[in-house]
């Protein structure tokens, strides 16, 4: 029997951070290595055009993101790993999906509302249409399982709706895709722990996987712990990071201390930064290797795109016929 197909993607926001890792990439690697799935992973550079990034920066960020994913263990021998713009069928399918998607449904998307708030001067049609391109990413490969964090569930549900709208209007062709939630979907910002860890608030809010041990220590030191309102989402966030990156013994020690109300935030912070530094030691070295050997890394990606296109071309051949343009 054929394996279930997985599709997931990240935007080329440059340096991946701990939130991206725990919320998504860690799980990708696990799914890939389980051998149970046919995995497609993608760096979505066309999605990034909807933001404010300039072209030069984008070009280098895409490459960096690729190097980082390879260094984290995305293995081009086991998965189909590629850059979205190297497979032009993504945007072609998105156009067709645009014509079966009601505007009213896109107006409900919370990410669109959030991002419109973040970039008030650049509320472009692409930002509005972003989830349709995302649906095309997934359905181009007829993927059925989409490993994502909680914040992307709405987009995966839309993907399912789009498949249905297409199938109802034309013929039964696209499968239903389901979100596959990860164990730690939400890592909070260091400085504003009420919000999800995101680069858009600034570099001090996130721990990049490539941050040196010195930088990690500095950032964690400044992390907010108590909000002063009886709640401590920042401290909870630090405990979650400790649980994710420290050895079990260390984590347990802090849990016990916490029960007695004896946790010193200084100690907790030190333990968190030490464990993160150690965890990504090997990653930092491998990342450097992929960055330095640019020709080889780019070749890996073009080979990945060729592999992806074998499927993409087949889907689009059928879709063009189904909608009556060929
Ligand atoms: N929107 C996703 C994010 O912001 C990225 C993405 C684009 C994606 N296309 C996708 C995720 C397809 C899963 C499947 O994280």
mmCIF file of C-alpha atoms and ligand atoms in Angstrom:
data_model
loop_
_atom_site.group_PDB
_atom_site.id
_atom_site.type_symbol
_atom_site.label_atom_id
_atom_site.label_comp_id
_atom_site.label_asym_id
_atom_site.label_seq_id
_atom_site.Cartn_x
_atom_site.Cartn_y
_atom_site.Cartn_z
ATOM 1 C CA UNK A 1 0.000 0.000 0.000
ATOM 2 C CA UNK A 2 1.183 3.519 -0.757
ATOM 3 C CA UNK A 3 2.336 5.562 2.213
ATOM 4 C CA UNK A 4 0.323 8.546 3.412
ATOM 5 C CA UNK A 5 1.688 11.728 1.966
ATOM 6 C CA UNK A 6 2.841 14.604 4.124
ATOM 7 C CA UNK A 7 3.342 18.183 3.010
ATOM 8 C CA UNK A 8 4.635 21.024 5.089
ATOM 9 C CA UNK A 9 6.438 24.292 4.539
ATOM 10 C CA UNK A 10 8.148 27.227 6.178
ATOM 11 C CA UNK A 11 8.587 30.787 5.090
ATOM 12 C CA UNK A 12 12.175 31.886 4.470
ATOM 13 C CA UNK A 13 12.264 34.218 7.431
ATOM 14 C CA UNK A 14 15.996 33.706 7.613
ATOM 15 C CA UNK A 15 17.284 32.284 10.793
ATOM 16 C CA UNK A 16 14.898 29.688 12.120
ATOM 17 C CA UNK A 17 14.085 30.158 15.760
ATOM 18 C CA UNK A 18 13.203 27.894 18.635
ATOM 19 C CA UNK A 19 9.485 28.396 17.995
ATOM 20 C CA UNK A 20 9.839 27.163 14.407
ATOM 21 C CA UNK A 21 11.878 24.228 15.609
ATOM 22 C CA UNK A 22 9.603 22.983 18.395
ATOM 23 C CA UNK A 23 6.399 23.892 16.602
ATOM 24 C CA UNK A 24 7.288 22.324 13.284
ATOM 25 C CA UNK A 25 10.738 21.237 12.166
ATOM 26 C CA UNK A 26 11.470 18.853 15.002
ATOM 27 C CA UNK A 27 8.313 17.018 14.091
ATOM 28 C CA UNK A 28 9.152 17.036 10.378
ATOM 29 C CA UNK A 29 12.399 15.250 11.066
ATOM 30 C CA UNK A 30 10.655 12.742 13.279
ATOM 31 C CA UNK A 31 7.979 12.034 10.674
ATOM 32 C CA UNK A 32 10.587 11.736 7.950
ATOM 33 C CA UNK A 33 12.702 9.324 9.964
ATOM 34 C CA UNK A 34 9.742 7.186 10.977
ATOM 35 C CA UNK A 35 9.742 5.855 7.411
ATOM 36 C CA UNK A 36 5.959 5.751 7.548
ATOM 37 C CA UNK A 37 5.282 8.679 5.256
ATOM 38 C CA UNK A 38 6.063 10.022 1.858
ATOM 39 C CA UNK A 39 7.285 13.488 2.912
ATOM 40 C CA UNK A 40 7.346 16.746 0.955
ATOM 41 C CA UNK A 41 8.953 19.771 2.614
ATOM 42 C CA UNK A 42 9.127 23.181 1.049
ATOM 43 C CA UNK A 43 10.596 26.644 1.578
ATOM 44 C CA UNK A 44 7.816 28.965 0.451
ATOM 45 C CA UNK A 45 9.536 31.971 -1.078
ATOM 46 C CA UNK A 46 6.459 33.120 -3.008
ATOM 47 C CA UNK A 47 4.528 33.370 0.242
ATOM 48 C CA UNK A 48 7.227 35.632 1.578
ATOM 49 C CA UNK A 49 6.538 38.171 -1.181
ATOM 50 C CA UNK A 50 3.409 39.133 0.733
ATOM 51 C CA UNK A 51 5.558 40.608 3.522
ATOM 52 C CA UNK A 52 7.856 43.604 3.601
ATOM 53 C CA UNK A 53 11.220 41.888 3.007
ATOM 54 C CA UNK A 54 13.409 43.325 0.240
ATOM 55 C CA UNK A 55 14.596 41.219 -2.680
ATOM 56 C CA UNK A 56 18.247 40.938 -1.747
ATOM 57 C CA UNK A 57 17.433 39.934 1.752
ATOM 58 C CA UNK A 58 14.903 37.381 0.530
ATOM 59 C CA UNK A 59 17.448 35.782 -1.741
ATOM 60 C CA UNK A 60 19.876 35.230 1.091
ATOM 61 C CA UNK A 61 17.187 34.221 3.565
ATOM 62 C CA UNK A 62 15.893 31.480 1.298
ATOM 63 C CA UNK A 63 19.362 30.031 1.069
ATOM 64 C CA UNK A 64 19.914 30.287 4.797
ATOM 65 C CA UNK A 65 16.619 28.597 5.563
ATOM 66 C CA UNK A 66 17.547 25.755 3.244
ATOM 67 C CA UNK A 67 20.949 25.327 4.907
ATOM 68 C CA UNK A 68 19.317 25.312 8.320
ATOM 69 C CA UNK A 69 16.707 22.719 7.428
ATOM 70 C CA UNK A 70 19.363 20.458 5.969
ATOM 71 C CA UNK A 71 21.461 20.941 9.093
ATOM 72 C CA UNK A 72 18.482 20.043 11.280
ATOM 73 C CA UNK A 73 18.156 16.709 9.544
ATOM 74 C CA UNK A 74 15.810 17.157 6.596
ATOM 75 C CA UNK A 75 17.341 14.512 4.382
ATOM 76 C CA UNK A 76 16.932 14.853 0.611
ATOM 77 C CA UNK A 77 17.376 11.100 0.274
ATOM 78 C CA UNK A 78 14.371 10.446 2.491
ATOM 79 C CA UNK A 79 12.155 13.437 1.726
ATOM 80 C CA UNK A 80 11.341 15.577 -1.263
ATOM 81 C CA UNK A 81 12.777 18.900 -0.168
ATOM 82 C CA UNK A 82 12.588 21.948 -2.428
ATOM 83 C CA UNK A 83 12.046 25.679 -2.925
ATOM 84 C CA UNK A 84 8.516 26.697 -3.922
ATOM 85 C CA UNK A 85 9.454 29.044 -6.785
ATOM 86 C CA UNK A 86 11.448 26.271 -8.459
ATOM 87 C CA UNK A 87 8.149 24.468 -9.031
ATOM 88 C CA UNK A 88 6.009 26.982 -10.966
ATOM 89 C CA UNK A 89 2.926 24.742 -10.789
ATOM 90 C CA UNK A 90 2.264 26.051 -7.247
ATOM 91 C CA UNK A 91 1.177 29.468 -8.460
ATOM 92 C CA UNK A 92 -0.684 28.036 -11.420
ATOM 93 C CA UNK A 93 -2.820 25.845 -9.185
ATOM 94 C CA UNK A 94 -3.333 28.754 -6.779
ATOM 95 C CA UNK A 95 -4.902 30.736 -9.627
ATOM 96 C CA UNK A 96 -7.353 27.961 -10.366
ATOM 97 C CA UNK A 97 -8.178 27.676 -6.664
ATOM 98 C CA UNK A 98 -8.811 31.427 -6.555
ATOM 99 C CA UNK A 99 -11.750 30.856 -8.845
ATOM 100 C CA UNK A 100 -13.474 28.377 -6.542
ATOM 101 C CA UNK A 101 -12.810 30.244 -3.294
ATOM 102 C CA UNK A 102 -15.345 32.782 -1.972
ATOM 103 C CA UNK A 103 -13.790 36.047 -0.794
ATOM 104 C CA UNK A 104 -15.943 35.884 2.315
ATOM 105 C CA UNK A 105 -14.070 32.762 3.450
ATOM 106 C CA UNK A 106 -10.672 34.452 3.145
ATOM 107 C CA UNK A 107 -11.931 37.431 5.140
ATOM 108 C CA UNK A 108 -12.366 35.091 8.100
ATOM 109 C CA UNK A 109 -8.698 34.056 8.204
ATOM 110 C CA UNK A 110 -7.148 35.163 11.462
ATOM 111 C CA UNK A 111 -3.601 35.209 10.092
ATOM 112 C CA UNK A 112 -4.716 37.708 7.465
ATOM 113 C CA UNK A 113 -6.239 39.902 10.159
ATOM 114 C CA UNK A 114 -3.100 39.659 12.309
ATOM 115 C CA UNK A 115 -0.702 40.337 9.475
ATOM 116 C CA UNK A 116 -2.777 43.219 8.142
ATOM 117 C CA UNK A 117 -2.419 44.741 11.570
ATOM 118 C CA UNK A 118 1.346 44.174 11.560
ATOM 119 C CA UNK A 119 1.909 45.685 8.123
ATOM 120 C CA UNK A 120 -0.775 48.333 7.828
ATOM 121 C CA UNK A 121 0.938 50.061 4.926
ATOM 122 C CA UNK A 122 1.212 46.928 2.837
ATOM 123 C CA UNK A 123 -2.095 45.087 2.879
ATOM 124 C CA UNK A 124 -1.683 43.601 -0.567
ATOM 125 C CA UNK A 125 -3.921 41.176 -2.437
ATOM 126 C CA UNK A 126 -1.243 38.503 -2.048
ATOM 127 C CA UNK A 127 -1.536 38.699 1.711
ATOM 128 C CA UNK A 128 -5.269 38.179 1.378
ATOM 129 C CA UNK A 129 -4.762 35.307 -1.041
ATOM 130 C CA UNK A 130 -1.956 33.705 0.942
ATOM 131 C CA UNK A 131 -4.040 30.769 2.243
ATOM 132 C CA UNK A 132 -5.079 29.864 -1.293
ATOM 133 C CA UNK A 133 -1.453 29.523 -2.347
ATOM 134 C CA UNK A 134 -0.918 27.457 0.781
ATOM 135 C CA UNK A 135 -3.778 25.175 -0.247
ATOM 136 C CA UNK A 136 -2.203 24.811 -3.680
ATOM 137 C CA UNK A 137 1.114 23.835 -2.036
ATOM 138 C CA UNK A 138 -0.595 21.004 -0.238
ATOM 139 C CA UNK A 139 -2.999 19.785 -2.894
ATOM 140 C CA UNK A 140 -0.528 19.927 -5.779
ATOM 141 C CA UNK A 141 0.939 16.802 -4.190
ATOM 142 C CA UNK A 142 -2.425 15.494 -3.026
ATOM 143 C CA UNK A 143 -1.044 15.435 0.484
ATOM 144 C CA UNK A 144 -3.393 14.202 3.189
ATOM 145 C CA UNK A 145 -1.391 15.031 6.316
ATOM 146 C CA UNK A 146 -0.092 18.493 7.086
ATOM 147 C CA UNK A 147 2.133 18.795 10.151
ATOM 148 C CA UNK A 148 1.705 22.347 11.425
ATOM 149 C CA UNK A 149 1.321 24.333 14.605
ATOM 150 C CA UNK A 150 -2.032 25.408 16.020
ATOM 151 C CA UNK A 151 -1.901 28.752 14.217
ATOM 152 C CA UNK A 152 -2.076 27.054 10.813
ATOM 153 C CA UNK A 153 -5.055 24.821 11.505
ATOM 154 C CA UNK A 154 -7.478 27.306 10.002
ATOM 155 C CA UNK A 155 -5.511 27.311 6.756
ATOM 156 C CA UNK A 156 -5.524 23.535 6.589
ATOM 157 C CA UNK A 157 -9.274 23.550 7.129
ATOM 158 C CA UNK A 158 -9.569 25.994 4.271
ATOM 159 C CA UNK A 159 -7.508 23.594 2.167
ATOM 160 C CA UNK A 160 -10.081 20.936 2.834
ATOM 161 C CA UNK A 161 -12.869 23.334 1.859
ATOM 162 C CA UNK A 162 -11.091 24.300 -1.351
ATOM 163 C CA UNK A 163 -10.676 20.647 -2.289
ATOM 164 C CA UNK A 164 -14.401 20.203 -1.737
ATOM 165 C CA UNK A 165 -15.374 23.322 -3.684
ATOM 166 C CA UNK A 166 -13.195 22.187 -6.576
ATOM 167 C CA UNK A 167 -14.478 18.617 -6.474
ATOM 168 C CA UNK A 168 -18.106 19.772 -6.339
ATOM 169 C CA UNK A 169 -17.755 22.204 -9.193
ATOM 170 C CA UNK A 170 -15.724 19.901 -11.454
ATOM 171 C CA UNK A 171 -15.109 16.318 -10.450
ATOM 172 C CA UNK A 172 -13.811 14.353 -7.529
ATOM 173 C CA UNK A 173 -10.069 14.838 -7.720
ATOM 174 C CA UNK A 174 -8.457 16.318 -4.615
ATOM 175 C CA UNK A 175 -8.233 14.463 -1.299
ATOM 176 C CA UNK A 176 -9.055 15.878 2.111
ATOM 177 C CA UNK A 177 -6.045 17.174 3.989
ATOM 178 C CA UNK A 178 -5.781 17.052 7.765
ATOM 179 C CA UNK A 179 -3.613 19.034 10.146
ATOM 180 C CA UNK A 180 -1.229 16.911 12.174
ATOM 181 C CA UNK A 181 -0.599 18.860 15.339
ATOM 182 C CA UNK A 182 2.733 18.765 17.085
ATOM 183 C CA UNK A 183 3.294 18.205 20.759
ATOM 184 C CA UNK A 184 4.636 21.697 21.493
ATOM 185 C CA UNK A 185 2.751 23.905 19.140
ATOM 186 C CA UNK A 186 3.297 27.190 20.884
ATOM 187 C CA UNK A 187 6.498 28.847 22.025
ATOM 188 C CA UNK A 188 6.024 32.344 23.363
ATOM 189 C CA UNK A 189 8.051 35.499 22.772
ATOM 190 C CA UNK A 190 10.799 36.086 25.357
ATOM 191 C CA UNK A 191 9.901 39.720 25.930
ATOM 192 C CA UNK A 192 6.157 39.489 25.463
ATOM 193 C CA UNK A 193 5.172 35.999 26.591
ATOM 194 C CA UNK A 194 1.508 36.644 25.870
ATOM 195 C CA UNK A 195 2.401 36.445 22.175
ATOM 196 C CA UNK A 196 3.747 33.692 19.999
ATOM 197 C CA UNK A 197 7.519 33.712 19.433
ATOM 198 C CA UNK A 198 7.926 35.548 16.172
ATOM 199 C CA UNK A 199 10.607 37.498 14.394
ATOM 200 C CA UNK A 200 8.138 40.187 13.520
ATOM 201 C CA UNK A 201 8.385 41.661 17.034
ATOM 202 C CA UNK A 202 12.170 41.922 16.793
ATOM 203 C CA UNK A 203 15.241 39.773 17.238
ATOM 204 C CA UNK A 204 15.301 40.077 21.034
ATOM 205 C CA UNK A 205 11.978 38.221 21.209
ATOM 206 C CA UNK A 206 13.354 35.015 19.701
ATOM 207 C CA UNK A 207 16.167 32.530 20.127
ATOM 208 C CA UNK A 208 17.556 31.747 16.714
ATOM 209 C CA UNK A 209 18.907 28.247 16.281
ATOM 210 C CA UNK A 210 22.098 29.798 14.974
ATOM 211 C CA UNK A 211 22.565 32.143 17.934
ATOM 212 C CA UNK A 212 25.917 31.670 19.661
ATOM 213 C CA UNK A 213 25.912 30.503 23.291
ATOM 214 C CA UNK A 214 26.789 34.066 24.355
ATOM 215 C CA UNK A 215 23.823 35.552 22.526
ATOM 216 C CA UNK A 216 21.471 32.879 23.819
ATOM 217 C CA UNK A 217 22.527 33.634 27.354
ATOM 218 C CA UNK A 218 22.078 37.353 26.861
ATOM 219 C CA UNK A 219 18.603 37.006 25.371
ATOM 220 C CA UNK A 220 17.363 34.568 27.996
ATOM 221 C CA UNK A 221 18.676 36.830 30.744
ATOM 222 C CA UNK A 222 16.404 39.576 29.471
ATOM 223 C CA UNK A 223 13.384 37.299 29.131
ATOM 224 C CA UNK A 224 10.284 38.457 31.013
ATOM 225 C CA UNK A 225 9.245 36.091 33.796
ATOM 226 C CA UNK A 226 6.429 37.543 35.889
ATOM 227 C CA UNK A 227 3.751 39.768 34.509
ATOM 228 C CA UNK A 228 3.069 41.011 38.016
ATOM 229 C CA UNK A 229 -0.593 40.073 37.688
ATOM 230 C CA UNK A 230 -0.314 36.763 39.454
ATOM 231 C CA UNK A 231 0.344 34.990 36.196
ATOM 232 C CA UNK A 232 3.769 34.041 34.933
ATOM 233 C CA UNK A 233 3.489 33.069 31.265
ATOM 234 C CA UNK A 234 7.145 33.977 30.776
ATOM 235 C CA UNK A 235 8.296 31.603 33.491
ATOM 236 C CA UNK A 236 6.020 28.912 32.097
ATOM 237 C CA UNK A 237 7.574 29.466 28.712
ATOM 238 C CA UNK A 238 11.056 29.045 30.181
ATOM 239 C CA UNK A 239 9.988 25.817 31.860
ATOM 240 C CA UNK A 240 8.641 24.575 28.558
ATOM 241 C CA UNK A 241 11.966 25.365 26.895
ATOM 242 C CA UNK A 242 13.787 23.564 29.667
ATOM 243 C CA UNK A 243 11.581 20.545 29.232
ATOM 244 C CA UNK A 244 12.304 20.536 25.516
ATOM 245 C CA UNK A 245 16.057 20.987 25.591
ATOM 246 C CA UNK A 246 17.466 19.938 28.962
ATOM 247 C CA UNK A 247 18.062 16.414 30.184
ATOM 248 C CA UNK A 248 15.203 14.910 32.185
ATOM 249 C CA UNK A 249 17.025 15.202 35.523
ATOM 250 C CA UNK A 250 17.585 18.926 35.245
ATOM 251 C CA UNK A 251 14.000 19.520 34.251
ATOM 252 C CA UNK A 252 12.688 17.458 37.133
ATOM 253 C CA UNK A 253 14.848 19.364 39.577
ATOM 254 C CA UNK A 254 13.198 22.629 38.542
ATOM 255 C CA UNK A 255 9.736 21.120 38.633
ATOM 256 C CA UNK A 256 10.335 19.987 42.215
ATOM 257 C CA UNK A 257 11.725 23.370 43.200
ATOM 258 C CA UNK A 258 8.710 24.989 41.547
ATOM 259 C CA UNK A 259 6.302 22.986 43.687
ATOM 260 C CA UNK A 260 7.985 24.337 46.792
ATOM 261 C CA UNK A 261 8.075 27.834 45.377
ATOM 262 C CA UNK A 262 11.856 27.770 45.442
ATOM 263 C CA UNK A 263 12.773 28.441 41.833
ATOM 264 C CA UNK A 264 15.245 31.236 41.371
ATOM 265 C CA UNK A 265 14.671 32.760 37.981
ATOM 266 C CA UNK A 266 18.378 33.409 37.562
ATOM 267 C CA UNK A 267 19.114 29.692 37.928
ATOM 268 C CA UNK A 268 16.253 28.731 35.660
ATOM 269 C CA UNK A 269 17.495 31.115 32.997
ATOM 270 C CA UNK A 270 21.013 29.775 33.204
ATOM 271 C CA UNK A 271 19.782 26.200 32.873
ATOM 272 C CA UNK A 272 17.610 27.119 29.884
ATOM 273 C CA UNK A 273 20.362 28.902 28.002
ATOM 274 C CA UNK A 274 22.929 26.183 28.706
ATOM 275 C CA UNK A 275 20.626 23.464 27.489
ATOM 276 C CA UNK A 276 19.669 25.305 24.305
ATOM 277 C CA UNK A 277 23.314 26.047 23.487
ATOM 278 C CA UNK A 278 24.286 22.441 23.897
ATOM 279 C CA UNK A 279 21.311 21.098 21.993
ATOM 280 C CA UNK A 280 22.167 23.108 18.874
ATOM 281 C CA UNK A 281 25.932 22.692 19.013
ATOM 282 C CA UNK A 282 26.048 20.131 16.257
ATOM 283 C CA UNK A 283 23.478 22.067 14.235
ATOM 284 C CA UNK A 284 25.601 25.232 14.203
ATOM 285 C CA UNK A 285 28.510 23.331 12.725
ATOM 286 C CA UNK A 286 26.499 21.577 10.030
ATOM 287 C CA UNK A 287 24.727 24.796 9.116
ATOM 288 C CA UNK A 288 28.078 26.444 8.474
ATOM 289 C CA UNK A 289 29.010 23.563 6.160
ATOM 290 C CA UNK A 290 25.895 23.953 4.004
ATOM 291 C CA UNK A 291 26.321 27.732 3.874
ATOM 292 C CA UNK A 292 29.938 27.542 2.809
ATOM 293 C CA UNK A 293 29.403 24.902 0.127
ATOM 294 C CA UNK A 294 26.815 26.957 -1.713
ATOM 295 C CA UNK A 295 27.101 25.202 -5.075
ATOM 296 C CA UNK A 296 26.484 21.802 -3.548
ATOM 297 C CA UNK A 297 23.591 23.064 -1.426
ATOM 298 C CA UNK A 298 21.903 24.698 -4.421
ATOM 299 C CA UNK A 299 22.311 21.478 -6.388
ATOM 300 C CA UNK A 300 20.541 19.566 -3.613
ATOM 301 C CA UNK A 301 17.639 21.975 -3.968
ATOM 302 C CA UNK A 302 17.370 21.814 -7.755
ATOM 303 C CA UNK A 303 17.393 18.032 -7.551
ATOM 304 C CA UNK A 304 14.618 18.265 -4.950
ATOM 305 C CA UNK A 305 12.583 20.532 -7.236
ATOM 306 C CA UNK A 306 12.941 18.069 -10.111
ATOM 307 C CA UNK A 307 11.617 15.337 -7.888
ATOM 308 C CA UNK A 308 8.687 17.491 -6.753
ATOM 309 C CA UNK A 309 7.874 18.482 -10.330
ATOM 310 C CA UNK A 310 7.339 14.895 -11.364
ATOM 311 C CA UNK A 311 4.252 14.943 -9.163
ATOM 312 C CA UNK A 312 3.326 18.595 -9.756
ATOM 313 C CA UNK A 313 3.303 18.246 -13.535
ATOM 314 C CA UNK A 314 1.092 15.207 -13.394
ATOM 315 C CA UNK A 315 -1.424 16.952 -11.113
ATOM 316 C CA UNK A 316 -1.526 20.064 -13.292
ATOM 317 C CA UNK A 317 -1.960 18.079 -16.503
ATOM 318 C CA UNK A 318 -5.068 16.535 -15.007
ATOM 319 C CA UNK A 319 -6.329 19.765 -13.450
ATOM 320 C CA UNK A 320 -6.064 21.729 -16.707
ATOM 321 C CA UNK A 321 -8.135 19.092 -18.451
ATOM 322 C CA UNK A 322 -10.648 18.918 -15.632
ATOM 323 C CA UNK A 323 -11.311 22.681 -15.718
ATOM 324 C CA UNK A 324 -11.374 22.707 -19.501
ATOM 325 C CA UNK A 325 -8.388 24.840 -20.435
ATOM 326 C CA UNK A 326 -6.604 22.111 -22.401
HETATM 327 N N1 LIG B 1 1.637 29.481 6.271
HETATM 328 C C1 LIG B 1 2.656 28.627 6.821
HETATM 329 C C2 LIG B 1 3.283 29.353 8.024
HETATM 330 O O1 LIG B 1 3.172 30.545 8.141
HETATM 331 C C3 LIG B 1 3.696 28.261 5.806
HETATM 332 C C4 LIG B 1 3.126 27.424 4.707
HETATM 333 C C5 LIG B 1 2.962 27.777 3.403
HETATM 334 C C6 LIG B 1 2.646 26.098 4.842
HETATM 335 N N2 LIG B 1 2.463 26.755 2.694
HETATM 336 C C7 LIG B 1 2.238 25.699 3.545
HETATM 337 C C8 LIG B 1 2.545 25.209 5.909
HETATM 338 C C9 LIG B 1 1.711 24.438 3.310
HETATM 339 C C10 LIG B 1 1.997 23.944 5.681
HETATM 340 C C11 LIG B 1 1.583 23.565 4.383
HETATM 341 O O2 LIG B 1 3.906 28.708 8.832
#
